[in-house]
């Protein structure tokens, strides 16, 4: 566990209530895998535009026993991709004698088509372009293999992704069933919920009892300080080293700090001290602040300034600064995917001031235009959580707030779904490195996934 956190610390990451690529936060990249680049079409939908950009991918052939064996394609999501994945995905490759590839998502890491991320340069950042990138990559890579081996085969390709990339994994299978044999969609957020109040409701369910009481009290006390006077407003922000945040962004930062340990299977790190403070009449705000300025800041690499408009407006490119992915992911939310984590109407954990209107203003401020997502278009295009594909396994963590944007029920014998039960089962938990302490249902789910994957891989289209 410490090793994994240390790894995350070294990399330094943005907040992931924005549904950050799970590997960026709690997985590990195989630093030994080989970094490669390809020329990718910038606009797959305009025949008059012949521009290309350089897209990064990684390759590891350790388990590939011969060139006709399967290929596992890890779909990287909303963060830089710095290697092929390890953990459970590596085991799947090993079990199937497969090659492991990882394709970086356009506009992240070293795969940014422009020299700045100004809003007009983000016009080619869409789900549809990203799916076409995956298809072009498969065709390109398959052709390279066939040239090398002098054959005309199609290997058995299988995609795996978690969170947003889990949605891509399912959508890819729906749109290009001839290019793969199946897909694992771990915590795949296929339903772009516009008013995503279920997120906060799930935090309440997961922390029910004294922890939820303490978190609600913290929100109320902070809201009171923000409104009391300019001096008290400044003082409470000062505690969190958040003096450059406006009130709305500060409220969102507090909400995220409360949600992330639940999302990432660490809820006791927040709940234990909060319950203790409640029972022993200690300062609730200071207790929350201590957690935010230690675990949330350091182990989850979430400084308050990440939530500010000034930071999210920075359009410089630094392939080594994962923090800049924050702007890019918010563009995806504001332009297509939403998942706006608004406060529910009754008994919210987060401030009731986190509303649709706040999101609308945030999108307009950061991108300096009237940008608001048409989620109905994505729902119409892919079918949301009733997606009608074949050979897709959907997994969810029973505690994960994102499960409410995913498939929670088996849709057919070719679209099984499983919600993983057990203590602290968070986002993309099945993709983590298996350990001896894993609860029985997590072990069983991974076994079921392995079984489906082996069967689907060996069944020609
Ligand atoms: C691939 O993965 C294996 C197992 O993690 C590792 O030992 C090896 O160094 C990696 N790199 C290459 C180039 O195969
Ligand atoms: C991309 O295309 C250009 C022009 O054809 C070529 O010079 C370059 O080597 C290509 N890069 C990659 C990574 O294939
Ligand atoms: C791309 O299109 C431009 C004009 O539209 C043309 O001048 C150029 O030669 C084309 N480049 C390639 C590589 O086809
Ligand atoms: C406080 O935040 C600023 C950026 O706003 C940062 O430069 C500074 O290092 C932070 N201080 C602490 C003590 O974390
Ligand atoms: C709780 O602490 C506050 C101040 O820190 C004090 O005013 C109050 O009396 C305490 N309540 C109890 C029950 O000890
Ligand atoms: C947080 O990170 C520090 C420094 O890397 C580490 O010592 C500590 O164990 C981590 N905390 C948890 C709960 O993992």
XYZ file of C-alpha atoms and ligand atoms in Angstrom:
545
model
C 0.000 0.000 0.000
C 2.728 2.473 0.990
C 4.621 1.666 -2.136
C 1.622 2.474 -4.247
C 1.003 5.756 -2.463
C 4.664 6.656 -2.748
C 4.414 6.015 -6.461
C 1.442 8.315 -6.724
C 3.282 10.915 -4.689
C 6.244 10.855 -7.027
C 4.008 11.351 -10.009
C 1.948 14.062 -8.377
C -1.681 14.015 -9.400
C -4.810 15.914 -9.860
C -8.007 15.347 -8.101
C -9.945 12.458 -9.176
C -13.436 13.087 -8.248
C -12.886 14.034 -11.726
C -12.781 10.325 -12.212
C -9.091 10.139 -12.771
C -7.568 7.229 -14.558
C -7.256 4.636 -11.802
C -3.723 3.657 -12.691
C -2.571 7.208 -12.282
C -3.698 7.177 -8.709
C -3.579 3.702 -7.297
C -2.023 1.457 -9.866
C 1.432 1.195 -11.224
C 2.871 1.519 -14.659
C 5.461 -0.908 -15.820
C 8.412 1.397 -16.200
C 10.157 -1.267 -18.247
C 7.634 -1.185 -21.055
C 8.780 0.400 -24.298
C 7.546 3.871 -25.261
C 6.476 4.255 -28.917
C 4.728 6.834 -31.073
C 2.464 6.780 -34.085
C 1.120 9.371 -36.504
C -2.555 9.719 -35.711
C -5.235 11.486 -37.751
C -6.264 14.705 -36.022
C -9.814 14.830 -37.360
C -11.291 11.457 -38.260
C -14.481 13.045 -39.534
C -13.287 15.700 -41.982
C -11.845 14.298 -45.230
C -10.542 17.782 -46.082
C -8.340 17.882 -43.010
C -5.152 15.855 -43.474
C -3.416 16.992 -40.275
C -1.883 14.415 -37.950
C -0.418 14.414 -34.464
C 1.927 12.154 -32.554
C 0.162 9.708 -30.227
C 2.059 7.780 -27.599
C 1.699 4.114 -26.768
C 3.540 1.476 -24.775
C 4.306 -2.124 -25.475
C 5.386 -5.096 -23.387
C 5.822 -8.517 -24.964
C 7.070 -10.477 -21.966
C 4.078 -12.823 -21.925
C 3.511 -13.004 -25.687
C 4.577 -16.489 -26.565
C 4.113 -16.069 -30.323
C 2.916 -13.396 -32.720
C -0.448 -15.054 -33.327
C -1.370 -14.927 -29.618
C -3.873 -12.391 -28.171
C -3.317 -8.688 -27.659
C -4.592 -6.883 -24.560
C -5.125 -3.203 -25.306
C -5.252 -1.069 -22.173
C -7.189 2.109 -22.884
C -5.648 4.985 -20.977
C -8.076 7.629 -19.796
C -7.937 11.221 -18.640
C -4.300 11.396 -17.551
C -0.842 10.838 -18.976
C -0.045 7.187 -19.727
C 3.455 6.195 -18.735
C 3.688 2.504 -19.343
C 1.696 -0.653 -19.707
C -0.389 -1.479 -16.639
C 0.676 -3.954 -13.976
C -1.564 -5.599 -11.363
C -4.578 -7.621 -12.451
C -4.236 -6.600 -16.124
C -0.718 -7.940 -16.243
C -2.020 -11.204 -14.817
C -4.689 -11.389 -17.519
C -1.961 -10.974 -20.146
C 0.109 -13.675 -18.498
C -2.849 -16.088 -18.344
C -3.563 -15.578 -22.042
C 0.032 -15.412 -23.348
C -0.882 -11.965 -24.553
C 0.958 -8.876 -25.713
C 0.164 -5.803 -23.580
C -0.314 -2.441 -25.271
C -1.407 0.858 -23.730
C -2.578 3.780 -25.862
C -2.454 7.269 -24.389
C -5.649 9.300 -24.845
C -5.432 12.297 -27.165
C -4.755 15.617 -25.389
C -3.056 13.998 -22.391
C 0.634 13.482 -21.604
C 2.708 13.453 -24.796
C -0.288 13.048 -27.113
C -1.373 16.682 -27.300
C -1.931 17.801 -30.925
C -1.210 21.511 -30.346
C 1.399 23.679 -28.660
C -1.157 25.045 -26.185
C -4.486 23.924 -24.786
C -6.422 27.086 -25.516
C -10.109 26.381 -25.896
C -10.198 26.561 -29.705
C -7.418 23.949 -29.836
C -9.590 21.534 -27.845
C -12.163 21.162 -30.626
C -10.832 17.707 -31.601
C -11.157 16.412 -28.065
C -14.274 14.275 -28.251
C -15.268 10.764 -27.272
C -15.860 9.950 -30.944
C -12.363 11.033 -32.004
C -10.861 9.049 -29.114
C -12.721 5.893 -30.196
C -11.539 6.386 -33.791
C -7.977 6.736 -32.468
C -8.312 3.306 -30.882
C -9.637 1.785 -34.113
C -6.876 3.392 -36.220
C -4.298 2.223 -33.713
C -5.495 -1.388 -33.884
C -5.443 -1.355 -37.690
C -2.017 0.300 -37.736
C -0.516 -2.087 -35.201
C -2.067 -5.172 -36.770
C -0.626 -4.128 -40.150
C 2.818 -3.722 -38.567
C 2.651 -7.240 -37.158
C 1.522 -8.640 -40.476
C 4.303 -6.856 -42.342
C 6.880 -8.227 -39.935
C 5.564 -11.769 -40.019
C 4.495 -11.781 -43.668
C 0.995 -12.932 -42.738
C -2.537 -11.548 -43.064
C -4.026 -12.475 -39.735
C -6.178 -10.632 -37.245
C -5.005 -11.326 -33.708
C -7.524 -11.730 -30.903
C -7.678 -8.185 -29.482
C -9.291 -7.444 -26.124
C -9.729 -3.977 -24.567
C -9.565 -3.094 -20.869
C -10.265 0.264 -19.286
C -11.302 1.708 -15.942
C -13.578 4.652 -15.101
C -13.915 6.992 -18.143
C -11.675 4.598 -20.071
C -13.987 1.814 -18.864
C -16.783 3.605 -20.713
C -14.533 3.884 -23.768
C -13.826 0.154 -23.531
C -17.558 -0.657 -23.667
C -18.336 1.958 -26.319
C -15.465 0.694 -28.462
C -16.846 -2.825 -28.418
C -20.280 -1.465 -29.405
C -18.955 0.591 -32.306
C -16.173 -1.638 -33.659
C -17.140 -5.248 -32.793
C -15.064 -6.561 -35.731
C -11.806 -5.253 -34.241
C -11.893 -6.949 -30.824
C -13.242 -10.104 -29.202
C -14.489 -8.385 -26.078
C -14.042 -5.756 -23.405
C -13.613 -5.348 -19.669
C -15.295 -2.182 -18.453
C -14.189 -1.628 -14.859
C -16.289 1.069 -13.149
C -17.129 2.219 -16.675
C -19.116 5.452 -16.530
C -21.240 4.809 -19.634
C -24.095 6.984 -18.404
C -23.134 10.675 -18.671
C -25.492 11.816 -15.924
C -26.041 15.560 -16.200
C -27.270 16.209 -12.665
C -25.199 13.572 -10.850
C -26.656 13.910 -7.330
C -26.353 10.149 -6.807
C -22.630 10.701 -6.312
C -23.113 12.627 -3.063
C -25.927 10.286 -1.985
C -23.524 7.355 -2.294
C -20.939 9.150 -0.142
C -23.711 9.501 2.467
C -24.597 5.802 2.198
C -20.972 4.713 2.467
C -20.263 6.896 5.513
C -23.695 6.461 7.150
C -23.770 7.141 10.891
C -21.283 9.280 12.804
C -18.942 9.817 9.860
C -21.717 11.224 7.685
C -22.874 13.364 10.616
C -19.368 14.764 11.073
C -18.944 15.427 7.342
C -22.277 17.271 7.166
C -21.345 19.297 10.228
C -18.006 20.187 8.639
C -19.792 21.431 5.512
C -22.208 23.535 7.577
C -19.447 25.027 9.728
C -17.362 25.913 6.682
C -20.335 27.467 4.888
C -20.999 29.515 8.031
C -17.402 30.781 8.101
C -17.505 31.659 4.405
C -20.579 33.840 4.926
C -19.776 35.277 8.372
C -17.447 38.145 7.409
C -14.612 38.839 4.967
C -12.130 38.144 7.782
C -13.602 34.755 8.725
C -13.976 33.890 5.049
C -10.254 34.538 4.502
C -9.303 32.746 7.711
C -11.029 29.465 6.905
C -9.467 29.392 3.429
C -6.085 30.177 4.956
C -6.310 27.014 7.073
C -6.411 24.955 3.884
C -3.829 27.046 2.017
C -6.655 27.920 -0.346
C -6.569 31.714 -0.263
C -6.692 32.041 -4.054
C -9.953 30.087 -4.393
C -13.328 31.750 -4.755
C -16.093 30.484 -2.464
C -17.585 28.102 -5.034
C -14.281 26.463 -5.893
C -13.417 26.221 -2.200
C -16.719 24.439 -1.505
C -16.019 22.021 -4.339
C -12.519 21.361 -3.016
C -13.963 20.530 0.428
C -16.583 18.257 -1.175
C -13.959 16.454 -3.218
C -11.652 16.019 -0.250
C -14.555 14.337 1.560
C -15.506 12.120 -1.365
C -12.182 10.830 -2.657
C -11.230 8.503 0.188
C -14.643 6.832 -0.185
C -14.150 6.556 -3.938
C -10.669 5.111 -3.519
C -11.258 2.546 -0.776
C -9.680 4.598 2.038
C -12.666 5.904 3.912
C -11.329 5.168 7.411
C -8.456 7.621 6.861
C -11.065 10.376 6.867
C -13.825 8.819 8.967
C -11.776 7.656 11.952
C -10.522 11.131 12.934
C -13.859 12.782 12.086
C -15.815 10.360 14.289
C -13.254 10.846 17.030
C -13.631 14.631 16.808
C -17.415 14.330 16.953
C -17.326 12.077 20.015
C -14.685 14.074 21.877
C -15.877 17.566 21.068
C -12.727 18.420 19.095
C -12.773 21.005 16.323
C -14.476 19.476 13.300
C -12.992 21.933 10.811
C -9.467 21.533 12.181
C -9.772 17.759 12.077
C -10.904 17.881 8.474
C -8.133 20.375 7.718
C -5.504 18.034 9.220
C -6.688 15.251 6.929
C -6.851 17.559 3.889
C -3.376 18.969 4.491
C -1.810 15.538 4.972
C -3.449 12.588 3.222
C -5.485 14.476 0.638
C -2.684 16.917 -0.193
C 0.267 14.530 -0.094
C -0.937 10.988 -0.629
C -3.662 11.964 -3.088
C -1.653 14.864 -4.494
C -4.517 17.311 -4.333
C -3.470 20.848 -3.422
C -6.369 23.301 -3.185
C -5.153 25.407 -6.114
C -6.020 22.574 -8.521
C -9.639 23.613 -8.025
C -9.126 27.261 -8.878
C -10.144 28.893 -12.115
C -6.739 30.558 -12.466
C -4.994 27.187 -12.456
C -7.505 25.563 -14.783
C -7.040 28.403 -17.274
C -3.339 27.685 -17.736
C -2.900 26.544 -21.338
C 0.820 25.789 -21.386
C 1.883 22.258 -22.147
C 4.155 20.327 -19.866
C 3.999 16.605 -20.595
C 5.466 15.938 -17.152
C 2.839 17.883 -15.242
C -0.136 15.619 -14.708
C -1.780 18.516 -12.937
C -2.587 20.118 -16.271
C -4.841 17.193 -17.149
C -7.359 18.841 -14.831
C -8.198 21.435 -17.476
C -8.452 18.805 -20.190
C -10.797 16.548 -18.218
C -12.999 19.489 -17.277
C -13.241 20.322 -20.972
C -14.522 16.791 -21.551
C -17.061 17.221 -18.756
C -18.159 20.670 -19.865
C -18.397 19.756 -23.566
C -19.806 16.196 -23.529
C -19.806 14.100 -20.380
C -20.981 16.215 -17.426
C -21.226 13.856 -14.404
C -21.834 17.137 -12.533
C -21.682 16.221 -8.864
C -24.369 18.574 -7.600
C -25.705 18.526 -4.058
C -28.859 16.407 -3.734
C -31.969 18.296 -2.553
C -32.153 16.555 0.821
C -29.512 16.037 3.450
C -26.414 16.505 1.250
C -22.901 15.826 2.486
C -21.524 18.580 0.245
C -22.607 22.194 0.334
C -26.080 22.788 -1.124
C -24.449 25.656 -3.020
C -22.786 23.190 -5.382
C -25.468 23.369 -8.050
C -25.978 23.070 -11.786
C -25.707 26.836 -11.979
C -22.303 26.702 -10.306
C -21.171 24.130 -12.881
C -22.522 26.217 -15.734
C -20.550 29.222 -14.536
C -17.427 27.144 -13.942
C -17.471 25.848 -17.515
C -18.085 29.323 -18.918
C -15.318 30.897 -16.806
C -12.633 28.309 -17.418
C -13.178 27.952 -21.166
C -14.303 31.533 -21.766
C -17.305 30.506 -23.784
C -20.803 29.231 -23.229
C -19.888 25.559 -23.031
C -22.418 23.107 -21.643
C -22.694 19.359 -22.356
C -25.433 17.774 -24.432
C -25.462 14.501 -22.523
C -28.601 13.340 -24.333
C -26.518 13.131 -27.507
C -24.079 10.697 -25.885
C -26.946 8.698 -24.395
C -28.577 8.435 -27.817
C -25.292 7.497 -29.452
C -24.256 4.658 -27.104
C -27.363 3.676 -25.135
C -26.176 4.710 -21.680
C -26.483 1.945 -19.069
C -28.647 -0.096 -21.464
C -25.814 -0.282 -24.002
C -26.534 -3.095 -26.458
C -23.123 -4.638 -27.071
C -21.706 -8.169 -26.807
C -18.824 -9.630 -24.808
C -18.512 -6.793 -22.316
C -17.989 -7.430 -18.604
C -19.108 -4.561 -16.366
C -17.721 -4.394 -12.826
C -18.516 -1.906 -10.056
C -17.249 -1.377 -6.517
C -20.140 -1.612 -4.038
C -18.995 1.555 -2.235
C -18.007 3.531 -5.330
C -20.041 6.712 -5.954
C -19.377 6.346 -9.691
C -21.331 3.075 -9.897
C -24.486 5.192 -10.409
C -23.106 6.288 -13.784
C -22.454 2.696 -14.796
C -24.098 -0.621 -15.632
C -25.217 -2.199 -12.351
C -27.302 -5.086 -13.684
C -26.503 -7.873 -16.083
C -27.959 -6.834 -19.436
C -27.678 -10.201 -21.207
C -25.573 -13.346 -21.148
C -23.037 -11.441 -23.262
C -23.110 -8.363 -21.028
C -22.689 -9.592 -17.460
C -22.386 -7.073 -14.633
C -21.174 -7.509 -11.072
C -21.173 -5.122 -8.110
C -18.296 -6.133 -5.877
C -19.320 -6.524 -2.222
C -17.104 -6.162 0.826
C -15.662 -3.418 2.996
C -14.332 -0.338 1.181
C -14.840 -1.628 -2.380
C -14.156 1.529 -4.367
C -13.499 2.680 -7.905
C -11.854 0.165 -10.285
C -10.989 -2.021 -7.303
C -10.821 -5.170 -9.463
C -7.940 -3.763 -11.517
C -5.733 -3.270 -8.466
C -2.906 -5.633 -7.654
C -4.523 -8.693 -6.023
C -3.547 -9.102 -2.343
C -4.026 -11.736 0.356
C -6.479 -9.428 2.167
C -8.936 -9.134 -0.706
C -12.527 -9.926 0.345
C -14.027 -13.135 -1.104
C -16.314 -11.343 -3.565
C -13.408 -9.410 -5.072
C -11.488 -12.645 -5.512
C -14.563 -14.282 -7.040
C -15.190 -11.344 -9.391
C -11.645 -11.421 -10.718
C -11.966 -15.173 -11.265
C -15.226 -14.623 -13.152
C -13.641 -11.894 -15.267
C -10.687 -14.126 -16.091
C -13.064 -16.882 -17.149
C -15.108 -14.638 -19.454
C -11.993 -13.065 -20.940
C -10.425 -16.440 -21.731
C -13.666 -17.663 -23.296
C -14.299 -14.559 -25.379
C -10.674 -14.301 -26.522
C -10.793 -17.857 -27.818
C -14.090 -17.370 -29.669
C -13.599 -15.903 -33.160
C -15.985 -13.104 -34.161
C 7.619 -6.231 -19.401
O 7.015 -6.710 -18.207
C 7.811 -7.618 -17.462
C 6.979 -8.047 -16.275
O 6.568 -6.952 -15.508
C 9.126 -6.990 -17.082
O 9.902 -7.906 -16.364
C 9.841 -6.546 -18.341
O 11.047 -5.909 -18.004
C 8.950 -5.580 -19.121
N 9.623 -5.036 -20.281
C 9.821 -5.605 -21.472
C 10.536 -4.797 -22.473
O 9.434 -6.723 -21.732
C 5.057 10.733 -38.845
O 5.050 11.121 -40.202
C 6.168 11.919 -40.586
C 5.945 12.390 -42.013
O 5.584 11.325 -42.834
C 7.445 11.102 -40.401
O 8.566 11.881 -40.757
C 7.552 10.653 -38.962
O 8.671 9.813 -38.806
C 6.290 9.928 -38.527
N 6.381 9.676 -37.105
C 6.061 8.523 -36.568
C 6.193 8.439 -35.081
O 5.679 7.566 -37.219
C -2.581 18.310 -46.912
O -3.439 19.218 -47.543
C -2.763 20.369 -48.034
C -3.775 21.313 -48.644
O -5.068 21.067 -48.204
C -1.730 19.961 -49.079
O -1.029 21.102 -49.517
C -0.752 18.977 -48.459
O 0.138 18.499 -49.456
C -1.507 17.807 -47.848
N -0.556 16.971 -47.131
C -0.517 15.656 -47.242
C 0.517 14.956 -46.422
O -1.293 15.045 -47.950
C 0.278 26.831 -0.573
O -0.147 26.952 -1.918
C 0.782 27.577 -2.761
C 0.126 27.711 -4.135
O -1.073 28.378 -4.056
C 2.043 26.766 -2.817
O 2.998 27.401 -3.633
C 2.600 26.578 -1.410
O 3.698 25.717 -1.457
C 1.539 25.998 -0.517
N 2.011 25.939 0.849
C 1.898 24.855 1.599
C 2.422 24.991 2.993
O 1.424 23.814 1.184
C -17.257 21.533 23.384
O -16.236 22.487 23.107
C -16.680 23.815 23.109
C -15.519 24.731 22.711
O -14.450 24.049 22.152
C -17.230 24.200 24.480
O -17.727 25.516 24.444
C -18.347 23.211 24.839
O -18.771 23.474 26.156
C -17.852 21.773 24.749
N -18.968 20.861 24.980
C -18.869 19.806 25.759
C -20.099 18.954 25.896
O -17.839 19.522 26.339
C 1.028 8.800 2.947
O 2.287 9.074 2.358
C 3.368 9.022 3.291
C 4.605 9.505 2.582
O 4.822 8.798 1.412
C 3.489 7.611 3.814
O 4.539 7.532 4.746
C 2.181 7.218 4.482
O 2.221 5.883 4.888
C 1.017 7.412 3.534
N -0.215 7.199 4.251
C -1.046 6.194 3.975
C -2.245 6.112 4.840
O -0.842 5.401 3.094
